[in-house]
Coordinates of C-alpha atoms and ligand atoms in Angstrom, one line a residue:
X1 CA 51.4 75.2 39.7
X2 CA 51.9 77.5 42.3
X3 CA 50.0 76.0 45.6
X4 CA 50.2 79.2 47.3
X5 CA 47.8 81.0 44.8
X6 CA 44.8 78.4 45.4
X7 CA 42.0 79.6 47.7
X8 CA 42.5 77.8 50.8
X9 CA 39.6 75.7 51.6
X10 CA 37.7 75.8 55.0
X11 CA 39.8 74.9 57.9
X12 CA 37.1 74.0 60.6
X13 CA 35.7 71.0 59.6
X14 CA 32.1 72.1 61.3
X15 CA 32.0 74.4 58.8
X16 CA 32.8 72.2 56.4
X17 CA 30.0 70.1 56.5
X18 CA 27.4 73.4 56.7
X19 CA 25.4 73.4 53.8
X20 CA 23.9 76.9 54.9
X21 CA 22.5 78.6 51.5
X22 CA 22.9 76.1 49.5
X23 CA 19.8 74.8 46.9
X24 CA 19.7 71.3 46.9
X25 CA 18.0 69.4 44.2
X26 CA 16.5 66.1 45.4
X27 CA 15.3 63.4 42.7
X28 CA 13.0 60.9 44.1
X29 CA 13.1 63.0 47.2
X30 CA 9.8 62.3 48.1
X31 CA 10.9 58.3 48.4
X32 CA 11.6 56.3 51.1
X33 CA 15.6 56.8 51.1
X34 CA 15.0 60.4 49.3
X35 CA 12.9 61.8 52.8
X36 CA 16.1 61.1 54.9
X37 CA 18.4 62.8 52.2
X38 CA 15.8 65.5 52.6
X39 CA 16.0 65.9 56.1
X40 CA 19.6 65.6 56.5
X41 CA 20.6 68.4 54.3
X42 CA 18.0 70.5 55.9
X43 CA 19.5 69.6 59.3
X44 CA 22.7 71.1 58.0
X45 CA 21.3 74.5 56.8
X46 CA 20.8 73.4 53.2
X47 CA 17.3 74.0 51.5
X48 CA 16.0 70.7 49.2
X49 CA 13.9 71.2 46.0
X50 CA 12.2 68.2 45.6
X51 CA 11.5 66.6 42.4
X52 CA 9.5 63.6 42.2
X53 CA 6.7 61.9 39.8
X54 CA 4.3 60.8 42.9
X55 CA 2.1 63.5 43.9
X56 CA 0.8 62.6 47.0
X57 CA 4.5 61.3 48.2
X58 CA 6.0 64.6 47.1
X59 CA 3.1 66.6 49.2
X60 CA 3.7 64.1 52.3
X61 CA 8.0 64.6 52.0
X62 CA 7.4 68.4 52.2
X63 CA 4.9 68.0 55.1
X64 CA 7.4 66.1 57.0
X65 CA 9.7 68.6 56.5
X66 CA 7.5 71.7 57.7
X67 CA 6.7 69.6 60.7
X68 CA 10.2 70.1 61.3
X69 CA 9.9 73.7 60.8
X70 CA 12.5 73.2 57.6
X71 CA 11.5 75.3 54.2
X72 CA 11.3 73.1 50.8
X73 CA 10.2 73.3 47.5
X74 CA 8.9 70.5 45.5
X75 CA 8.0 69.7 41.8
X76 CA 5.9 66.8 40.1
X77 CA 8.0 65.5 37.4
X78 CA 8.8 62.3 35.3
X79 CA 12.2 62.5 34.8
X80 CA 12.0 60.2 31.4
X81 CA 10.2 63.7 30.0
X82 CA 13.0 65.6 28.3
X83 CA 11.2 68.3 27.9
X84 CA 9.3 68.6 31.3
X85 CA 12.9 68.3 33.0
X86 CA 14.0 71.3 31.0
X87 CA 11.3 73.4 31.7
X88 CA 11.4 72.6 35.7
X89 CA 15.4 73.0 36.1
X90 CA 14.3 76.4 34.0
X91 CA 11.5 77.1 36.6
X92 CA 13.7 76.7 39.2
X93 CA 16.9 78.5 38.2
X94 CA 14.3 81.7 37.3
X95 CA 13.1 81.3 41.0
X96 CA 16.3 80.5 43.3
X97 CA 19.3 81.4 40.5
X98 CA 21.3 78.8 41.3
X99 CA 21.4 75.0 41.9
X100 CA 24.7 74.4 44.2
X101 CA 24.1 70.7 44.4
X102 CA 22.0 67.7 42.5
X103 CA 21.2 64.5 44.4
X104 CA 20.0 61.8 41.6
X105 CA 18.0 59.6 44.2
X106 CA 15.0 58.6 41.7
X107 CA 14.5 55.0 40.8
X108 CA 12.3 52.5 39.6
X109 CA 13.1 50.4 42.9
X110 CA 11.6 49.9 46.0
X111 CA 8.3 51.0 44.8
X112 CA 8.0 47.9 42.5
X113 CA 8.6 45.7 45.1
X114 CA 5.0 46.8 46.0
X115 CA 3.4 48.2 42.0
X116 CA 5.6 46.5 39.5
X117 CA 3.6 43.2 40.0
X118 CA 5.2 39.6 39.5
X119 CA 6.9 40.2 36.1
X120 CA 8.9 42.8 37.4
X121 CA 10.9 39.8 39.1
X122 CA 10.5 37.2 36.6
X123 CA 13.3 35.3 35.9
X124 CA 16.0 36.4 33.4
X125 CA 14.9 33.8 31.0
X126 CA 11.5 35.5 30.8
X127 CA 12.4 39.1 31.5
X128 CA 10.3 41.3 29.5
X129 CA 11.4 43.7 27.3
X130 CA 9.5 46.7 28.3
X131 CA 10.0 45.8 32.0
X132 CA 14.1 46.0 31.1
X133 CA 13.5 49.5 29.5
X134 CA 11.7 51.4 32.1
X135 CA 14.4 50.6 34.5
X136 CA 17.1 52.1 32.4
X137 CA 14.8 54.7 31.1
X138 CA 14.6 56.0 35.2
X139 CA 17.3 55.1 36.2
X140 CA 19.8 56.0 33.8
X141 CA 18.2 58.1 31.2
X142 CA 16.9 60.2 33.8
X143 CA 19.7 60.7 35.3
X144 CA 21.3 61.5 32.2
X145 CA 18.3 64.1 31.5
X146 CA 18.6 65.8 34.9
X147 CA 22.2 66.0 35.1
X148 CA 22.7 67.6 31.6
X149 CA 19.6 70.3 32.0
X150 CA 21.5 71.1 35.7
X151 CA 25.0 70.5 34.4
X152 CA 24.7 73.0 32.0
X153 CA 23.8 75.7 35.0
X154 CA 26.7 74.4 36.8
X155 CA 29.1 74.8 34.4
X156 CA 28.3 78.5 33.8
X157 CA 28.7 79.2 37.7
X158 CA 31.8 77.3 37.5
X159 CA 31.0 75.5 40.7
X160 CA 28.8 72.4 41.3
X161 CA 28.4 69.3 43.4
X162 CA 26.6 66.2 41.8
X163 CA 25.6 62.8 43.9
X164 CA 24.5 60.0 42.0
X165 CA 22.9 57.2 44.4
X166 CA 23.8 53.7 43.4
X167 CA 23.9 50.7 45.1
X168 CA 26.1 47.7 46.4
X169 CA 24.9 45.4 43.5
X170 CA 26.3 48.1 41.1
X171 CA 29.6 46.7 42.3
X172 CA 29.0 43.1 43.1
X173 CA 26.4 40.8 41.8
X174 CA 23.3 40.4 44.2
X175 CA 23.6 36.9 45.9
X176 CA 20.1 35.4 44.2
X177 CA 20.5 32.7 47.1
X178 CA 19.2 35.4 49.4
X179 CA 15.5 35.3 47.6
X180 CA 15.8 31.6 47.0
X181 CA 14.0 29.3 49.6
X182 CA 16.6 27.3 51.3
X183 CA 15.8 24.1 53.5
X184 CA 18.3 24.1 55.5
X185 CA 17.2 27.2 57.5
X186 CA 13.6 26.7 57.1
X187 CA 13.7 29.3 54.5
X188 CA 10.6 29.8 52.0
X189 CA 11.9 32.7 49.8
X190 CA 10.9 36.0 49.0
X191 CA 8.4 37.1 45.7
X192 CA 10.7 39.9 44.8
X193 CA 14.6 39.9 43.7
X194 CA 17.2 42.0 42.3
X195 CA 16.5 42.3 38.2
X196 CA 19.5 42.4 36.1
X197 CA 18.1 45.8 34.8
X198 CA 18.5 47.2 38.2
X199 CA 21.9 46.3 38.8
X200 CA 23.4 46.9 35.2
X201 CA 21.5 50.3 35.1
X202 CA 23.2 50.8 38.8
X203 CA 26.7 49.9 37.4
X204 CA 26.1 52.2 34.3
X205 CA 25.7 55.1 37.4
X206 CA 29.2 54.6 38.4
X207 CA 30.8 54.8 35.0
X208 CA 28.6 57.8 34.1
X209 CA 29.9 59.2 37.4
X210 CA 33.7 58.7 36.4
X211 CA 32.9 60.3 32.9
X212 CA 31.5 63.3 34.2
X213 CA 34.0 63.5 37.1
X214 CA 36.8 63.7 34.7
X215 CA 34.6 65.7 32.0
X216 CA 33.7 68.5 34.3
X217 CA 36.5 68.8 36.8
X218 CA 38.3 71.8 35.3
X219 CA 35.0 73.2 35.6
X220 CA 34.6 73.3 39.2
X221 CA 31.8 70.6 39.0
X222 CA 32.7 67.5 41.2
X223 CA 30.4 64.3 40.7
X224 CA 30.9 61.1 43.1
X225 CA 28.4 58.3 43.7
X226 CA 27.3 56.6 46.8
X227 CA 26.5 52.6 46.8
X228 CA 24.4 51.9 49.6
X229 CA 23.5 48.2 50.9
X230 CA 19.6 46.9 51.5
X231 CA 17.9 49.2 54.1
X232 CA 15.8 47.9 56.9
X233 CA 11.9 48.7 56.0
X234 CA 10.0 45.8 57.6
X235 CA 11.0 42.8 55.6
X236 CA 10.1 39.5 56.1
X237 CA 12.5 38.7 59.1
X238 CA 14.0 35.6 57.2
X239 CA 14.7 37.1 54.5
X240 CA 16.7 39.8 56.7
X241 CA 18.5 37.2 58.3
X242 CA 19.8 35.5 54.9
X243 CA 20.8 39.0 53.7
X244 CA 22.5 40.0 57.5
X245 CA 24.5 36.8 57.0
X246 CA 26.1 38.1 53.8
X247 CA 27.1 41.5 55.7
X248 CA 30.0 41.2 57.8
X249 CA 28.2 43.9 60.1
X250 CA 26.1 41.4 60.6
X251 CA 22.6 43.4 59.5
X252 CA 20.9 45.6 57.1
X253 CA 21.3 49.2 57.3
X254 CA 19.0 52.1 59.1
X255 CA 17.9 54.7 56.6
X256 CA 19.7 57.3 59.0
X257 CA 22.7 55.7 58.5
X258 CA 22.6 57.2 55.5
X259 CA 22.3 60.8 55.8
X260 CA 26.3 61.3 57.3
X261 CA 27.6 60.3 53.9
X262 CA 25.1 62.4 51.7
X263 CA 26.2 65.2 53.9
X264 CA 29.7 64.5 53.5
X265 CA 29.2 64.3 49.7
X266 CA 27.2 67.5 49.6
X267 CA 29.7 69.9 51.3
X268 CA 33.0 71.2 51.0
X269 CA 34.0 68.2 53.3
X270 CA 34.7 66.1 50.2
X271 CA 36.1 68.9 48.3
X272 CA 39.1 67.0 47.2
X273 CA 36.8 64.0 46.3
X274 CA 35.6 63.5 42.4
X275 CA 34.8 60.5 40.2
X276 CA 34.7 58.3 43.5
X277 CA 32.2 55.5 45.0
X278 CA 31.6 55.8 48.6
X279 CA 30.6 52.4 49.1
X280 CA 28.6 52.5 52.7
X281 CA 27.3 48.6 52.5
X282 CA 28.5 47.4 56.1
X283 CA 31.2 45.6 54.5
X284 CA 28.8 43.4 51.9
X285 CA 31.1 43.9 49.1
X286 CA 34.2 42.8 50.6
X287 CA 33.9 39.2 50.7
Ligands
NAD1 N1 16.4 51.3 50.0 C1 17.3 50.5 49.6 O1 17.4 49.4 50.4 C2 18.3 50.9 49.2 C3 19.8 50.0 48.6 C4 20.6 50.5 47.7 C5 20.3 51.8 46.8 N2 19.0 52.7 47.0 C6 19.0 53.7 46.0 O2 18.4 54.8 46.7 C7 17.7 55.7 46.0 C8 16.7 55.8 46.8 O3 15.6 54.5 47.0 P1 14.3 54.0 48.2 O4 14.2 53.1 48.5 O5 14.1 55.5 48.9 O6 13.6 54.2 46.5 P2 12.0 54.4 46.6 O7 11.5 53.6 45.6 O8 11.1 54.7 47.9 O9 12.3 55.9 45.8 C9 12.2 56.0 44.7 C10 11.7 57.7 44.5 O10 12.0 57.8 42.6 C11 10.5 58.3 42.3 N3 10.5 58.4 41.0 C12 10.8 57.0 40.2 N4 10.5 57.0 39.2 C13 10.5 58.7 38.8 C14 10.7 59.5 37.6 N5 10.4 58.8 36.3 N6 10.6 60.5 37.7 C15 10.6 61.5 39.0 N7 10.9 60.6 40.0 C16 10.9 59.0 40.1 C17 9.7 57.5 42.9 O11 8.5 58.2 42.9 C18 10.3 57.8 44.7 O12 9.8 58.4 45.2 C19 17.5 54.5 44.8 O13 18.4 55.2 43.6 C20 17.7 53.4 45.1 O14 18.3 52.4 44.0 C21 18.1 51.9 47.7

């Protein structure tokens, strides 16, 4: 290969991180972290297009952006509905012509800490097939459907970036002890945990990422995942203590600490990166 014939990447690192003019589709963009991702890409000049199943949250997320003078668009969508996914992507393409970046952040995840009820956190032996299934449907099949619909467009344009949000529990097992009572620390435990379905779906996302990264490499589409660790969100201080003890940096993450990695992966700053899993976990998976 004659390297001198290749177009040179941008030299200015400031410009490498710039997202000006880019249409950035964010699934689950109305969620807790999704809002930070929307804000992050907006701050760097990008245009966030939010896809979410939660009407109220979608409205609030867009309001949060417009309060900062950021423009956005939003679509109510259940990612597990294949025809709705295709219709929504068609509408977006008709309106904006192109999707430059897809961030797959939707998950049957934190919301269920509140809404899933105790059954969502049942023991493995008692775990209901329906709850196992819904986690796989949203976290894996939903990601498959939207990536397929958007990937087709990116392939035609010979350009695109896909970011799949995984988790530290895609890399290592959750430490079940952080949820369980421990007399030694006067710890009563918590009523939630990380169900196997979540960990399995997130591990699947890593494989999904590697597969598509190699499959689409020749088509100018980069596909990476990012594995975050637990984010502080008014958790029980005793739980925070248990989790923080397992993290070399000694604490949970703040949500704004995940904005930089998202911008890095979405932008030209990561132009030589595909098929990778960027682990941002305070060292959690090191030991
Ligand atoms: N919060 C954390 O500590 C943490 C840690 C590691 C990884 N993650 C991952 O980061 C991402 C964001 O997490 P979060 O904490 O913001 O969760 P969240 O529950 O606040 O947000 C998820 C969003 O996905 C949406 N969603 C759920 N099902 C959907 C469907 N069928 N169709 C469309 N939208 C749907 C929800 O409405 C919600 O707005 C998730 O992928 C999660 O697994 C979170």
